[in-house]
Amino acid sequence: MSIRYWSCIAALCFTAIGVAGDAQVPVPSPPEVRSQNRIASFTLHAALNANGRDTFVYKGKSIAPVIRVSPGDTLKIDYVNDLPVHSKESCAISPCMDMTNLHFHGLEISPQAPQDNVIDMMAMPGDTLHYVVEIPPDHPPGLFWYHTHPHGESHRQALDGMSGAIVIEGMDRYLPELRNLREQVLVVRGESIERARDATALLRRVEAQAPSCGSEPDETDRIFTVNGEVRPTIGINPGERQFWRIVNASADRYIDLQLDGQKFEVVALDGMPLAYHDPRNPMKIVEHALIPPAGRLEAVVTGPASNVHSALRTQCVNTGPDGDPNPAMVLADVRPGSSAPPVEQKINRDLRQPEYKQIDLRAFEDSQPDFVVSFTEDKNGFYINNQKYEPDSAPMTRARVGTYQHWRVLNQTRELHPMHIHQAHFLAYAENGVRLEHPVWLDTVNVPFEGYVDVVMDFTNPVIKGMSVFHCHLLNHEDKGMMAKILFE
């Protein structure tokens, strides 16, 4: 599978939402937390839902709010661990301790406490963590997300739906048309159906096809939800243009997005405006887009004709001979919706001119890698450079803040791995030694099985100084060892 993007919480609440094929449930709009006087502050709980699964609780409801902040704002979260002392769940590292914390995925912020510290900040049952996250004044706008990151238990908690979206305002600085478009924030989660009352009916509801694009031998054990609902309806009128912000919050599944009869006018990937590094090309038009676990897509879409039944769906993804099945299925129906004008966003609009940051890629294309990451696995676990992650391990590599580095990421296994690094973005520019036609800036890159990618890491932001991590974002792989520390000096 290629990294070429330009080719051609209601976990297990299925009995409540139903499985009838004709049901039309509007896509829910999660509550929002917005900054006031440059501060966004709220309390979030980790608890069990009615089905006994882990969940976020906000204002007494099992739901994750969308956090909307602007560059220069401060985000304050009191994160309360109300999970039981003795867990009945199974974890990659047994026994489950019901420990938890938060990671602010993609944000270029400090890895030191009380900000994006996933190594030392950990809440055991009964504990509370107090996060104070300072968004840099020059932070790029875009879609980011937050999820738990306790080593050994992150896969279980993400699979249960402990995740939510973060929007850094200001994308309209790079594409003024967005100011007049209705916005949809769509959090796609991969939900396990192993405990569902009628898994067959759920697979039929989403029109899940048998895996046909690879050699995966297993049966399908996941379906996707959008904002917590199975196959909801997204309202958009014929010819109407909307701004969709989509995050793949799945713990371990890829999506290859397609909108029937329409194309995506992509304006940002992984929270990075295309124009930020390439102002002459602020948008790319694609027929479909591969989004690995943790990846984000921000695009303008146009409503299909009224006589056309359209759906947002994922195509089958070949994850490799040893990979999990990622079959094609429907994520949401797309039908005519309200023609009312978009609700005016209650934000202090950023009137500054857009900022740009360009690099000369030629300086890196002919260079030898500064660091090589090698993904391997065996029956005993998953490894980076033949090492399993340990919480007390030393940093595997160091990087001087203020520099760029050429990294090569090798995948020596027979399945896909999405590589993610905290605190930074990077330019993915070559795959298997061949330069990509359209290099892209990301924070999570798909690495082809038995192949490799070359990237330019941007470590120039002074706020990232401290100990951080990089890892495979198939979180069951990360939990079983495929993570390592990096020290930004």
Coordinates of C-alpha atoms in Angstrom, one line a residue:
M1 CA 0.0 0.0 0.0
S2 CA 1.4 3.4 -1.0
I3 CA 1.7 6.6 0.9
R4 CA 0.6 8.4 -2.3
Y5 CA -2.5 10.3 -1.1
W6 CA -3.0 11.7 -4.5
S7 CA -3.8 8.4 -6.3
C8 CA -6.2 8.5 -9.7
I9 CA -18.5 7.3 22.3
A10 CA -20.4 4.9 22.1
A11 CA -18.3 1.8 22.1
L12 CA -20.4 -1.3 21.5
C13 CA -23.7 0.5 22.1
F14 CA -25.1 -1.3 19.1
T15 CA -28.3 -2.5 20.8
A16 CA -29.2 1.1 21.5
I17 CA -28.5 2.5 18.0
G18 CA -30.0 -0.5 16.3
V19 CA -29.1 -2.3 13.1
A20 CA -32.0 -1.8 10.8
G21 CA -30.8 -1.1 7.3
D22 CA -33.4 1.6 6.5
A23 CA -32.7 3.6 9.7
Q24 CA -31.6 7.2 9.0
V25 CA -29.9 8.6 12.0
P26 CA -28.4 12.1 11.5
V27 CA -24.6 12.2 12.2
P28 CA -24.4 13.5 15.8
S29 CA -22.7 16.8 16.5
P30 CA -20.5 16.3 19.7
P31 CA -20.5 19.1 22.2
E32 CA -17.8 21.7 21.9
V33 CA -15.4 23.2 24.3
R34 CA -14.3 26.7 23.2
S35 CA -11.8 29.1 24.6
Q36 CA -12.9 32.2 26.5
N37 CA -10.4 35.0 27.1
R38 CA -7.8 32.8 25.5
I39 CA -8.4 29.8 27.9
A40 CA -10.3 26.6 27.2
S41 CA -11.0 24.8 30.4
F42 CA -13.0 21.7 31.3
T43 CA -13.1 18.5 33.3
L44 CA -13.0 15.1 31.6
H45 CA -13.5 11.7 33.3
A46 CA -12.4 8.2 32.4
A47 CA -15.1 5.8 33.5
L48 CA -17.1 2.7 32.5
N49 CA -20.1 3.0 30.2
A50 CA -23.3 1.0 30.5
N51 CA -21.7 -1.9 28.6
G52 CA -18.8 -2.1 31.0
R53 CA -16.3 -0.6 28.5
D54 CA -14.0 2.3 29.0
T55 CA -15.3 5.7 28.0
F56 CA -14.7 9.5 28.3
V57 CA -17.4 11.2 30.4
Y58 CA -18.1 14.9 29.8
K59 CA -20.7 16.7 31.9
G60 CA -22.2 13.4 33.0
K61 CA -22.5 12.0 29.5
S62 CA -20.5 9.2 27.8
I63 CA -19.1 11.5 25.0
A64 CA -15.9 13.2 24.0
P65 CA -16.2 16.9 23.2
V66 CA -14.6 18.6 20.3
I67 CA -12.0 21.0 21.5
R68 CA -11.8 24.3 19.5
V69 CA -8.9 26.6 20.3
S70 CA -6.8 29.2 18.5
P71 CA -3.1 29.7 18.2
G72 CA -1.9 31.4 21.4
D73 CA -4.7 29.9 23.6
T74 CA -4.2 27.8 26.7
L75 CA -6.0 24.5 27.1
K76 CA -6.6 23.3 30.7
I77 CA -8.0 19.8 31.4
D78 CA -8.6 18.2 34.7
Y79 CA -8.6 14.5 33.8
V80 CA -10.1 12.3 36.5
N81 CA -9.6 8.6 36.5
D82 CA -12.9 7.0 37.7
L83 CA -12.1 3.6 36.3
P84 CA -12.3 0.7 38.8
V85 CA -9.2 -0.5 40.7
H86 CA -9.6 -4.0 39.4
S87 CA -10.3 -4.2 35.6
K88 CA -12.2 -7.1 34.0
E89 CA -10.7 -6.2 30.6
S90 CA -7.7 -7.9 28.8
C91 CA -4.6 -5.8 28.0
A92 CA -1.5 -6.3 25.9
I93 CA 0.5 -6.2 29.2
S94 CA -1.4 -8.1 31.9
P95 CA -2.9 -7.5 34.3
C96 CA -4.8 -4.4 33.3
M97 CA -4.2 -1.6 35.7
D98 CA -6.8 0.8 34.5
M99 CA -4.2 3.5 34.3
T100 CA -4.8 6.3 31.8
N101 CA -3.5 9.7 30.5
L102 CA -4.0 12.0 27.5
H103 CA -2.0 12.5 24.3
F104 CA -2.6 15.6 22.1
H105 CA -1.9 14.0 18.8
G106 CA -0.2 16.1 16.2
L107 CA 0.1 19.3 18.3
E108 CA 3.5 20.8 18.2
I109 CA 3.7 21.5 21.9
S110 CA 6.0 20.7 24.8
P111 CA 6.4 17.0 25.8
Q112 CA 7.1 18.0 29.3
A113 CA 4.6 18.0 32.2
P114 CA 1.9 19.4 32.5
Q115 CA 1.6 19.3 28.7
D116 CA 2.0 16.4 26.3
N117 CA 3.9 14.1 28.6
V118 CA 2.8 10.5 27.9
I119 CA 5.8 9.0 29.7
D120 CA 5.6 10.4 33.3
M121 CA 2.1 11.7 33.5
M122 CA -0.1 8.7 34.4
A123 CA -3.3 8.5 36.5
M124 CA -4.1 5.3 38.4
P125 CA -7.8 4.8 39.5
G126 CA -8.7 7.6 41.8
D127 CA -6.0 10.0 40.5
T128 CA -6.5 13.3 38.7
L129 CA -4.1 14.8 36.1
H130 CA -4.0 18.5 35.5
Y131 CA -3.1 19.4 32.0
V132 CA -2.0 23.0 31.0
V133 CA -1.3 22.9 27.3
E134 CA 0.0 26.1 25.7
I135 CA -0.7 26.4 22.0
P136 CA 2.1 28.4 20.4
P137 CA 1.0 31.7 18.7
D138 CA 2.4 30.5 15.4
H139 CA 0.9 27.0 15.5
P140 CA -0.5 25.9 12.1
P141 CA -4.3 25.5 12.0
G142 CA -6.0 22.2 11.4
L143 CA -7.6 19.1 12.7
F144 CA -5.9 17.2 15.6
W145 CA -7.2 14.8 18.2
Y146 CA -6.7 13.6 21.7
H147 CA -6.7 10.0 23.0
T148 CA -5.3 8.0 25.9
H149 CA -1.7 6.7 25.8
P150 CA -1.0 4.4 28.7
H151 CA 1.7 1.9 27.5
G152 CA 0.2 -1.6 27.5
E153 CA -3.4 -0.4 27.7
S154 CA -3.7 2.2 24.9
H155 CA -5.1 -0.2 22.3
R156 CA -7.9 -1.3 24.6
Q157 CA -8.9 2.2 25.6
A158 CA -8.8 3.5 22.0
L159 CA -10.8 0.5 20.8
D160 CA -13.4 1.4 23.4
G161 CA -13.6 4.9 22.0
M162 CA -11.6 7.1 24.3
S163 CA -10.8 9.8 21.7
G164 CA -12.0 13.1 20.5
A165 CA -11.2 15.9 18.0
I166 CA -9.2 19.1 18.4
V167 CA -9.6 22.0 16.0
I168 CA -7.0 24.7 15.8
E169 CA -8.8 27.6 14.2
G170 CA -7.5 29.6 11.3
M171 CA -7.7 27.3 8.3
D172 CA -9.6 30.0 6.4
R173 CA -6.4 32.1 6.5
Y174 CA -5.2 29.7 3.8
L175 CA -8.5 29.2 2.0
P176 CA -10.9 32.1 2.6
E177 CA -13.8 30.2 0.9
L178 CA -14.0 28.1 4.1
R179 CA -15.5 31.0 6.0
N180 CA -18.8 30.5 4.2
L181 CA -19.0 26.7 4.3
R182 CA -20.9 24.5 6.6
E183 CA -18.4 22.4 8.6
Q184 CA -18.6 18.7 9.6
V185 CA -16.2 17.2 12.2
L186 CA -16.3 13.4 11.7
V187 CA -14.6 11.1 14.1
V188 CA -14.3 7.7 12.6
R189 CA -13.7 4.9 15.1
G190 CA -13.1 1.2 14.5
E191 CA -15.4 -0.7 16.8
S192 CA -15.1 -4.4 17.8
I193 CA -18.1 -6.5 17.1
E194 CA -16.9 -9.6 18.9
R195 CA -19.4 -8.9 21.8
A196 CA -22.2 -7.6 19.7
R197 CA -25.6 -9.3 20.0
D198 CA -25.9 -9.7 16.3
A199 CA -22.6 -9.2 14.5
T200 CA -24.0 -10.5 11.2
A201 CA -26.7 -7.8 11.2
L202 CA -24.1 -5.1 11.9
L203 CA -21.9 -6.3 9.0
R204 CA -24.9 -6.4 6.8
R205 CA -26.0 -2.8 7.8
V206 CA -22.7 -1.3 6.8
E207 CA -22.5 -3.5 3.7
A208 CA -19.2 -5.0 4.7
Q209 CA -17.6 -7.0 1.9
A210 CA -15.4 -10.0 2.4
P211 CA -11.8 -8.9 2.3
S212 CA -10.8 -9.2 -1.3
C213 CA -7.7 -7.0 -1.8
G214 CA -5.1 -9.0 0.1
S215 CA -4.5 -12.4 1.7
E216 CA -5.9 -11.7 5.1
P217 CA -7.3 -15.0 6.4
D218 CA -9.3 -13.7 9.4
E219 CA -13.0 -12.9 9.6
T220 CA -14.0 -9.2 9.9
D221 CA -14.2 -8.3 13.5
R222 CA -14.5 -4.5 13.2
I223 CA -17.0 -2.0 11.8
F224 CA -16.6 1.7 11.7
T225 CA -18.7 4.3 13.5
V226 CA -18.9 8.0 12.7
N227 CA -19.3 10.3 15.8
G228 CA -20.4 7.2 17.7
E229 CA -23.1 6.0 15.3
V230 CA -23.2 3.1 12.9
R231 CA -23.9 4.3 9.3
P232 CA -25.4 7.7 10.2
T233 CA -26.7 10.2 7.6
I234 CA -24.6 13.3 6.6
G235 CA -26.8 16.1 5.4
I236 CA -25.6 18.0 2.3
N237 CA -27.8 19.6 -0.4
P238 CA -27.2 19.0 -4.1
G239 CA -24.3 21.2 -5.3
E240 CA -23.7 22.5 -1.7
R241 CA -20.1 22.8 -0.7
Q242 CA -19.1 21.8 2.8
F243 CA -15.9 21.5 4.7
W244 CA -15.3 18.0 6.1
R245 CA -12.7 17.4 8.8
I246 CA -12.2 13.6 9.2
V247 CA -10.0 11.8 11.8
N248 CA -9.3 8.1 11.7
A249 CA -9.5 7.5 15.4
S250 CA -9.4 3.7 15.0
A251 CA -7.0 1.8 17.2
D252 CA -5.8 -0.5 14.4
R253 CA -7.7 -0.1 11.1
Y254 CA -7.0 1.8 7.9
I255 CA -9.7 3.6 5.9
D256 CA -9.5 4.4 2.1
L257 CA -12.1 7.1 1.9
Q258 CA -14.3 7.5 -1.2
L259 CA -17.4 9.7 -1.6
D260 CA -19.7 8.2 -4.3
G261 CA -19.8 10.3 -7.4
Q262 CA -17.7 13.1 -6.0
K263 CA -14.1 14.0 -5.3
F264 CA -12.3 15.4 -2.3
E265 CA -10.7 18.9 -2.6
V266 CA -8.1 18.3 0.0
V267 CA -6.8 21.3 1.9
A268 CA -4.9 19.7 4.8
L269 CA -3.5 16.4 6.0
D270 CA -2.7 15.5 9.6
G271 CA -3.5 19.0 10.7
M272 CA -1.1 20.7 8.2
P273 CA -2.5 23.0 5.5
L274 CA -1.1 22.1 2.1
A275 CA -0.5 25.8 1.5
Y276 CA 1.7 26.1 4.6
H277 CA 4.6 24.5 2.8
D278 CA 3.4 24.9 -0.8
P279 CA 1.5 28.2 -1.1
R280 CA 1.2 27.8 -4.9
N281 CA -0.8 24.6 -4.4
P282 CA -3.3 25.0 -1.5
M283 CA -5.6 22.2 -2.7
K284 CA -5.3 18.8 -4.3
I285 CA -8.3 17.0 -5.9
V286 CA -8.4 13.3 -5.4
E287 CA -10.9 10.5 -6.0
H288 CA -10.1 8.7 -2.8
A289 CA -7.6 9.0 0.1
L290 CA -5.9 6.4 2.2
I291 CA -5.9 7.5 5.9
P292 CA -3.9 5.3 8.3
P293 CA -4.9 5.0 11.9
A294 CA -4.4 8.4 13.5
G295 CA -4.4 10.2 10.2
R296 CA -6.6 13.2 9.3
L297 CA -8.1 14.5 6.1
E298 CA -9.6 18.0 5.7
A299 CA -11.4 18.6 2.4
V300 CA -14.1 20.5 0.6
V301 CA -16.8 18.3 -0.8
T302 CA -19.8 19.0 -3.1
G303 CA -23.2 17.5 -2.5
P304 CA -24.3 14.9 -5.1
A305 CA -27.4 15.3 -7.3
S306 CA -30.7 14.7 -5.6
N307 CA -31.5 11.6 -7.6
V308 CA -28.2 9.9 -6.7
H309 CA -27.8 7.7 -3.6
S310 CA -24.4 8.6 -2.3
A311 CA -22.4 7.2 0.5
L312 CA -19.1 7.9 2.3
R313 CA -17.3 4.6 2.3
T314 CA -14.0 3.0 2.8
Q315 CA -12.5 0.8 0.1
C316 CA -10.7 -2.5 0.8
V317 CA -7.2 -1.9 2.1
N318 CA -4.5 -4.6 1.5
T319 CA -2.6 -4.6 4.9
G320 CA -0.2 -7.3 3.8
P321 CA 0.0 -11.1 4.1
D322 CA 0.1 -10.9 7.9
G323 CA -2.2 -7.9 8.3
D324 CA -5.7 -7.7 9.7
P325 CA -8.6 -7.6 7.3
N326 CA -9.7 -4.1 6.2
P327 CA -12.7 -4.8 4.0
A328 CA -14.8 -2.3 2.1
M329 CA -17.9 -1.0 3.9
V330 CA -20.2 2.1 4.2
L331 CA -19.3 4.7 6.8
A332 CA -22.3 7.0 6.3
D333 CA -25.1 7.8 3.9
V334 CA -25.0 11.2 2.2
R335 CA -28.5 12.8 1.6
P336 CA -29.9 16.2 1.1
G337 CA -29.9 18.2 4.4
S338 CA -30.8 21.6 5.7
S339 CA -30.4 24.5 3.4
A340 CA -30.1 27.0 6.2
P341 CA -26.9 29.0 6.2
P342 CA -24.0 27.8 8.4
V343 CA -24.1 28.8 12.0
E344 CA -21.7 31.7 12.6
Q345 CA -18.7 30.4 14.5
K346 CA -18.3 32.2 17.8
I347 CA -14.5 32.7 17.5
N348 CA -12.2 35.7 17.4
R349 CA -11.3 35.3 13.7
D350 CA -7.6 35.3 13.0
L351 CA -7.1 38.2 10.7
R352 CA -3.3 37.8 10.3
Q353 CA -1.9 37.1 6.9
P354 CA -1.1 33.4 6.4
E355 CA 2.4 32.2 7.3
Y356 CA 4.4 29.9 5.1
K357 CA 7.4 27.6 5.7
Q358 CA 9.2 26.1 2.8
I359 CA 12.3 23.9 2.6
D360 CA 14.7 22.9 -0.1
L361 CA 14.1 19.1 -0.5
R362 CA 17.1 18.7 -2.8
A363 CA 19.4 19.1 0.2
F364 CA 18.0 15.9 1.7
E365 CA 17.3 13.7 -1.3
D366 CA 20.9 12.9 -2.0
S367 CA 21.9 12.6 1.7
Q368 CA 22.4 9.5 3.8
P369 CA 19.8 9.0 6.6
D370 CA 20.6 10.6 9.9
F371 CA 18.6 7.9 11.6
V372 CA 17.1 4.6 10.5
V373 CA 14.0 3.1 12.1
S374 CA 13.5 -0.6 11.6
F375 CA 10.1 -2.3 12.4
T376 CA 10.3 -6.0 13.1
E377 CA 8.0 -8.5 14.8
D378 CA 8.0 -12.2 15.9
K379 CA 5.8 -14.4 18.1
N380 CA 7.1 -12.7 21.2
G381 CA 6.3 -9.1 20.3
F382 CA 7.0 -6.0 18.1
Y383 CA 10.3 -4.1 17.9
I384 CA 12.0 -1.0 16.8
N385 CA 15.7 -1.5 15.9
N386 CA 15.4 -4.9 17.7
Q387 CA 14.4 -3.3 21.0
K388 CA 11.1 -3.5 22.9
Y389 CA 9.9 -0.3 24.6
E390 CA 10.3 -0.1 28.3
P391 CA 9.1 2.8 30.4
D392 CA 12.5 3.2 32.0
S393 CA 14.5 2.8 28.8
A394 CA 17.0 5.4 27.6
P395 CA 16.3 7.4 24.5
M396 CA 17.0 5.4 21.3
T397 CA 18.0 8.6 19.5
R398 CA 18.6 12.3 20.1
A399 CA 17.9 15.3 18.0
R400 CA 19.1 18.9 18.2
V401 CA 16.2 21.3 18.4
G402 CA 16.4 23.8 15.5
T403 CA 17.4 21.2 12.9
Y404 CA 16.0 19.0 10.2
Q405 CA 16.8 15.3 10.0
H406 CA 16.6 12.7 7.2
W407 CA 15.0 9.5 8.6
R408 CA 14.5 6.2 6.8
V409 CA 11.7 4.0 8.1
L410 CA 12.1 0.3 7.2
N411 CA 9.2 -2.2 7.5
Q412 CA 10.8 -5.6 7.7
T413 CA 7.4 -7.3 8.3
R414 CA 4.6 -8.7 6.1
E415 CA 2.0 -6.1 7.2
L416 CA 1.6 -2.4 7.1
H417 CA 2.8 -0.2 9.9
P418 CA 1.8 3.5 10.4
M419 CA 4.8 5.4 12.0
H420 CA 3.9 8.3 14.2
I421 CA 6.2 10.8 16.1
H422 CA 5.0 13.1 18.8
Q423 CA 5.6 16.9 18.7
A424 CA 6.6 17.1 15.1
H425 CA 5.6 16.9 11.4
F426 CA 7.7 15.5 8.6
L427 CA 7.8 15.5 4.8
A428 CA 7.3 12.0 3.3
Y429 CA 9.0 12.3 0.0
A430 CA 10.1 8.8 -1.2
E431 CA 8.9 5.3 -1.0
N432 CA 11.1 2.3 -1.7
G433 CA 13.7 4.6 -3.1
V434 CA 11.4 6.3 -5.6
R435 CA 10.5 10.0 -5.2
L436 CA 6.8 10.6 -4.7
E437 CA 5.2 12.8 -7.3
H438 CA 3.5 14.8 -4.5
P439 CA 5.5 14.8 -1.3
V440 CA 3.2 15.4 1.7
W441 CA 3.7 16.7 5.3
L442 CA 2.3 14.3 7.9
D443 CA 2.6 13.2 11.5
T444 CA 1.7 9.6 10.7
V445 CA 3.0 7.8 7.6
N446 CA 2.0 4.5 6.2
V447 CA 5.1 2.3 5.7
P448 CA 4.6 -0.5 3.0
F449 CA 5.2 -4.0 4.1
E450 CA 8.7 -5.2 3.2
G451 CA 9.5 -1.7 2.1
Y452 CA 10.6 1.7 3.4
V453 CA 9.9 5.4 3.3
D454 CA 12.2 8.4 3.5
V455 CA 11.1 11.5 5.4
V456 CA 12.5 14.9 6.5
M457 CA 11.8 15.5 10.2
D458 CA 11.1 19.1 11.2
F459 CA 12.7 19.5 14.6
T460 CA 13.0 23.3 14.3
N461 CA 10.3 24.3 16.8
P462 CA 11.9 25.3 20.1
V463 CA 8.9 24.4 22.2
I464 CA 9.4 20.6 21.6
K465 CA 12.5 20.3 23.8
G466 CA 12.3 17.3 26.2
M467 CA 11.8 13.5 26.1
S468 CA 9.2 12.3 23.5
V469 CA 8.4 9.1 21.7
F470 CA 7.8 7.6 18.2
H471 CA 5.9 4.4 17.5
C472 CA 3.7 2.3 15.3
H473 CA 0.1 3.6 15.5
L474 CA -1.4 0.2 15.3
L475 CA -1.8 0.5 19.1
N476 CA -1.7 -3.2 19.8
H477 CA 1.8 -3.2 18.2
E478 CA 2.8 -0.1 20.3
D479 CA 1.5 -1.8 23.5
K480 CA 3.6 -4.9 22.7
G481 CA 6.8 -3.0 22.3
M482 CA 6.9 -1.1 19.0
M483 CA 7.7 2.3 20.5
A484 CA 10.9 4.2 21.4
K485 CA 12.0 7.4 23.1
I486 CA 13.6 10.4 21.4
L487 CA 15.3 13.2 23.3
F488 CA 14.9 16.7 21.8
E489 CA 17.9 18.7 23.1

